[in-house]
N, CA and C of each residue as an Amber inpcrd file, in Angstrom:
protein
   243
 162.3920000-315.8640000 -86.3860000 163.7640000-315.6670000 -85.7860000
 164.5640000-314.7580000 -86.6500000 164.1820000-314.4040000 -87.7990000
 164.8080000-313.3410000 -88.6740000 166.2790000-313.8260000 -89.1570000
 166.4390000-315.1680000 -89.1480000 167.7820000-315.7790000 -89.5140000
 168.7230000-315.7440000 -88.4250000 168.2230000-315.8180000 -87.2170000
 169.1780000-315.7980000 -86.1020000 169.9960000-317.1560000 -86.0430000
 169.4290000-318.2330000 -86.3210000 170.0910000-319.4770000 -86.4310000
 171.2580000-319.4050000 -87.3420000 171.0320000-318.8790000 -88.4600000
 172.0640000-318.9300000 -89.6420000 173.1750000-317.9350000 -89.1730000
 172.6670000-316.7300000 -88.6330000 173.6500000-315.8280000 -88.2090000
 174.6530000-316.5070000 -87.0460000 174.0210000-317.1420000 -86.2320000
 174.7560000-317.8700000 -85.2570000 175.8950000-318.9820000 -85.7340000
 175.4310000-319.5720000 -86.7840000 176.3510000-320.5750000 -87.3980000
 177.4520000-319.7210000 -88.0700000 177.2840000-318.5270000 -88.6000000
 178.2320000-317.7960000 -89.1890000 179.2070000-317.1730000 -88.0950000
 178.7040000-316.6550000 -87.2250000 179.4620000-316.1330000 -86.0720000
 180.4200000-317.1610000 -85.4010000 179.6720000-318.1500000 -85.1460000
 180.4020000-319.3890000 -84.3650000 181.1770000-320.2690000 -85.2990000
 181.2960000-319.8410000 -86.5810000 182.0630000-320.7050000 -87.6400000
 181.7760000-322.1320000 -87.4690000 180.5750000-322.4780000 -87.7400000
 180.1950000-323.7790000 -87.5250000 180.8220000-324.7770000 -88.4600000
 181.2500000-325.9520000 -87.9280000 181.8560000-326.9730000 -88.7870000
 180.8980000-327.6990000 -89.6510000 179.7150000-327.7140000 -89.1300000
 178.7510000-328.5800000 -89.9190000 177.4620000-327.5570000 -90.1800000
 177.3840000-326.6190000 -90.9290000 176.2630000-325.7170000 -90.9380000
 175.0550000-326.5290000 -91.4950000 173.8950000-326.1720000 -90.7940000
 172.6660000-326.7230000 -91.3560000 171.9820000-326.2520000 -92.5020000
 172.3870000-325.1250000 -92.8340000 171.7020000-324.2620000 -93.8970000
 172.8180000-323.7980000 -94.9300000 173.4790000-324.8700000 -95.4080000
 174.6480000-324.4210000 -96.3380000 174.3840000-324.2610000 -97.7780000
 173.3830000-323.7040000 -98.0110000 172.9180000-323.2810000 -99.3550000
 172.9420000-321.7680000 -99.7440000 173.1430000-321.5790000-101.1010000
 173.2580000-320.2750000-101.4770000 172.9310000-320.2720000-102.9880000
 172.0590000-319.0870000-103.2350000 171.5400000-319.0120000-104.6730000
 172.4800000-317.7470000-105.1330000 173.1280000-317.7970000-106.2130000
 173.8420000-316.6240000-106.7890000 173.4310000-316.4820000-108.3230000
 172.9440000-315.3300000-108.6620000 172.4920000-314.8910000-109.9450000
 173.6970000-314.3360000-110.7830000 174.1510000-314.7320000-111.6890000
 175.2630000-314.2780000-112.6100000 174.7040000-313.2090000-113.4700000
 175.5200000-312.1770000-113.9130000 175.2010000-311.2690000-114.8540000
 176.1910000-311.2890000-115.8830000 176.0620000-310.6850000-116.9830000
 177.1080000-310.4950000-118.0910000 177.2610000-311.6250000-118.9290000
 178.4750000-311.8770000-119.3830000 178.6550000-313.1750000-120.2940000
 178.6150000-314.4630000-119.5400000 178.7940000-314.4280000-118.1750000
 178.8790000-315.7040000-117.4790000 177.2570000-316.4120000-117.4160000
 176.3700000-315.6420000-117.7270000 174.8480000-316.1560000-117.6580000
 174.8220000-317.1050000-118.8330000 175.4610000-317.1080000-119.9730000
 175.3540000-317.9440000-121.1330000 176.5260000-318.8650000-121.3960000
 177.4780000-318.9110000-120.5860000 178.6780000-319.6540000-120.7650000
 178.8040000-320.6120000-119.5830000 178.6090000-321.9300000-119.9070000
 178.5820000-322.9910000-118.9700000 180.2570000-323.0920000-118.2510000
 181.1920000-322.6800000-119.0710000 182.5210000-322.8950000-118.2680000
 182.7780000-321.7780000-117.3940000 182.3030000-320.4790000-117.6410000
 182.3550000-319.5480000-116.7650000 181.6770000-319.5530000-115.6740000
 180.3450000-320.1740000-115.8410000 179.6880000-320.5280000-114.5510000
 180.1940000-321.4590000-113.7610000 180.7530000-322.5490000-114.2850000
 181.4500000-323.4880000-113.3610000 182.7410000-322.8120000-112.6220000
 183.4370000-321.9030000-113.3720000 184.5940000-321.0930000-112.7450000
 184.1220000-320.3850000-111.4290000 183.0310000-319.7090000-111.7060000
 182.4470000-318.8810000-110.7120000 182.0650000-319.8020000-109.3680000
 181.3360000-320.9690000-109.8240000 180.8760000-321.7650000-108.7390000
 182.2370000-322.4880000-107.9490000 183.2760000-322.8850000-108.7070000
 184.4400000-323.2950000-107.9470000 185.1370000-322.1510000-107.0260000
 185.1000000-321.0750000-107.5930000 185.6040000-319.8840000-106.6140000
 184.7720000-319.5570000-105.4510000 183.5060000-319.6570000-105.4370000
 182.6330000-319.4530000-104.2500000 182.5610000-320.6980000-103.4580000
 182.9160000-321.8550000-103.9450000 182.7630000-322.9030000-103.0090000
 183.5550000-323.0530000-101.8040000 184.6890000-322.3730000-101.6940000
 185.4530000-322.2650000-100.6140000 185.6440000-320.7880000-100.2640000
 184.6880000-320.0300000-100.2500000 184.8320000-318.3880000-100.0440000
 184.5370000-318.2260000 -98.7030000 185.2590000-317.4260000 -98.1000000
 185.1220000-317.1680000 -96.7230000 184.3210000-315.9640000 -96.4750000
 183.6630000-315.5640000 -95.3770000 182.8640000-314.2940000 -95.3120000
 183.7670000-313.1320000 -95.4200000 185.0230000-313.1620000 -94.8250000
 185.9210000-312.1460000 -95.0560000 186.1430000-311.5130000 -96.4320000
 186.1200000-312.5130000 -97.4640000 186.5540000-312.1840000 -98.9070000
 185.1610000-311.4190000 -99.4840000 183.9910000-311.4330000 -98.8050000
 182.7730000-310.9330000 -99.5600000 182.2580000-309.7970000 -98.8440000
 182.9030000-309.4300000 -97.8760000 182.3190000-308.2100000 -96.8960000
 183.4250000-307.1850000 -96.7300000 183.0050000-305.8700000 -96.8690000
 183.8640000-304.7990000 -96.7040000 183.9300000-304.3650000 -95.2710000
 182.7230000-304.4750000 -94.4880000 182.6880000-304.0810000 -93.0300000
 181.4900000-304.8350000 -92.5860000 181.5130000-304.9870000 -91.2800000
 180.4160000-305.7910000 -90.5210000 180.0780000-304.8260000 -89.3830000
 178.8100000-304.7560000 -88.8430000 178.3380000-304.0040000 -87.7640000
 177.1450000-304.9580000 -87.2550000 177.0890000-305.0570000 -85.9740000
 176.1370000-305.8630000 -85.1890000 175.1970000-304.8990000 -84.4130000
 173.9320000-305.1290000 -84.8050000 173.0050000-304.2500000 -83.9760000
 172.1560000-305.1010000 -83.2160000 171.9040000-304.4320000 -81.9320000
 170.9730000-305.2180000 -81.0530000 169.5450000-304.5110000 -80.9670000
 168.5860000-305.5640000 -81.4190000 167.1260000-304.9730000 -81.4110000
 166.4900000-305.5120000 -80.2930000 166.1510000-304.7460000 -79.1200000
 165.6210000-305.2820000 -77.8660000 164.1870000-305.8170000 -78.3160000
 163.6050000-305.0940000 -79.1920000 162.1480000-305.4790000 -79.5670000
 162.1450000-305.7970000 -81.1100000 162.0940000-307.1880000 -81.3030000
 162.4440000-307.4330000 -82.8220000 161.4970000-306.7110000 -83.7560000
 160.3130000-306.3790000 -83.2290000 159.3900000-305.7010000 -84.1190000
 159.7260000-304.3030000 -84.4090000 160.3920000-303.7710000 -83.8480000
 160.9180000-302.2740000 -83.8360000 162.3150000-302.1990000 -83.8690000
 162.8610000-302.1650000 -85.1980000 164.2980000-302.2100000 -85.2770000
 164.9930000-300.9350000 -85.1660000 166.3720000-300.9880000 -84.6520000
 166.7370000-299.6970000 -84.5330000 167.3440000-299.2750000 -86.0340000
 167.4430000-300.0930000 -87.0010000 167.8570000-299.6370000 -88.2910000
 166.6750000-299.0810000 -89.0830000 166.4990000-297.8870000 -89.2240000
 165.4450000-297.3950000 -89.9440000 165.1250000-297.9010000 -91.3000000
 166.2790000-298.1560000 -92.1500000 166.1400000-298.7520000 -93.3900000
 165.5150000-300.2060000 -93.4330000 165.3170000-300.8950000 -92.4150000
 164.9970000-302.1670000 -92.2280000 163.4930000-302.2500000 -91.7640000
 163.0930000-300.9810000 -91.2010000 161.7520000-301.2940000 -90.6240000
 160.6680000-301.5410000 -91.5450000 160.6440000-301.1930000 -92.8610000
 159.7130000-301.7440000 -93.6810000 159.6280000-303.3700000 -93.8800000
 160.8100000-303.8610000 -94.0140000 161.0370000-305.1350000 -94.0690000
 160.6510000-305.9960000 -92.7140000 160.9630000-305.4710000 -91.7610000
 160.4860000-306.0210000 -90.4680000 158.8960000-305.9250000 -90.1720000
 158.3180000-304.7730000 -90.7580000 156.8170000-304.7660000 -90.6980000
 156.1010000-305.6400000 -91.5410000 156.8320000-305.9380000 -92.8790000
 156.2190000-306.9860000 -93.6100000 156.3700000-308.4000000 -92.9810000
 157.3860000-308.5310000 -92.4980000 157.8030000-309.9630000 -91.7850000
 156.6360000-310.3300000 -90.8280000 156.3310000-309.3610000 -89.9350000
 155.3860000-309.5970000 -88.8370000 153.9340000-309.4400000 -89.1350000
 153.5460000-309.0330000 -90.4350000 152.1540000-308.9180000 -90.8820000
 151.5270000-310.1850000 -90.8400000
């Protein structure tokens, strides 16, 4: 499904998301500082999509195995192998 359920939750602003986990890899000083890690976690806990996106575009792929986004074709090919 290529993440369609998750995208639907995001677009519909689901009140009870089924897949509400996120893995964040920190860089710099925060990687070795528990207090900084906690601060980052607290800031992200109630972060909206608007705060972390510069722009959005929706593409429709009528054939999921042939994407209209050329940069994604290799990933799609790997997914369907």
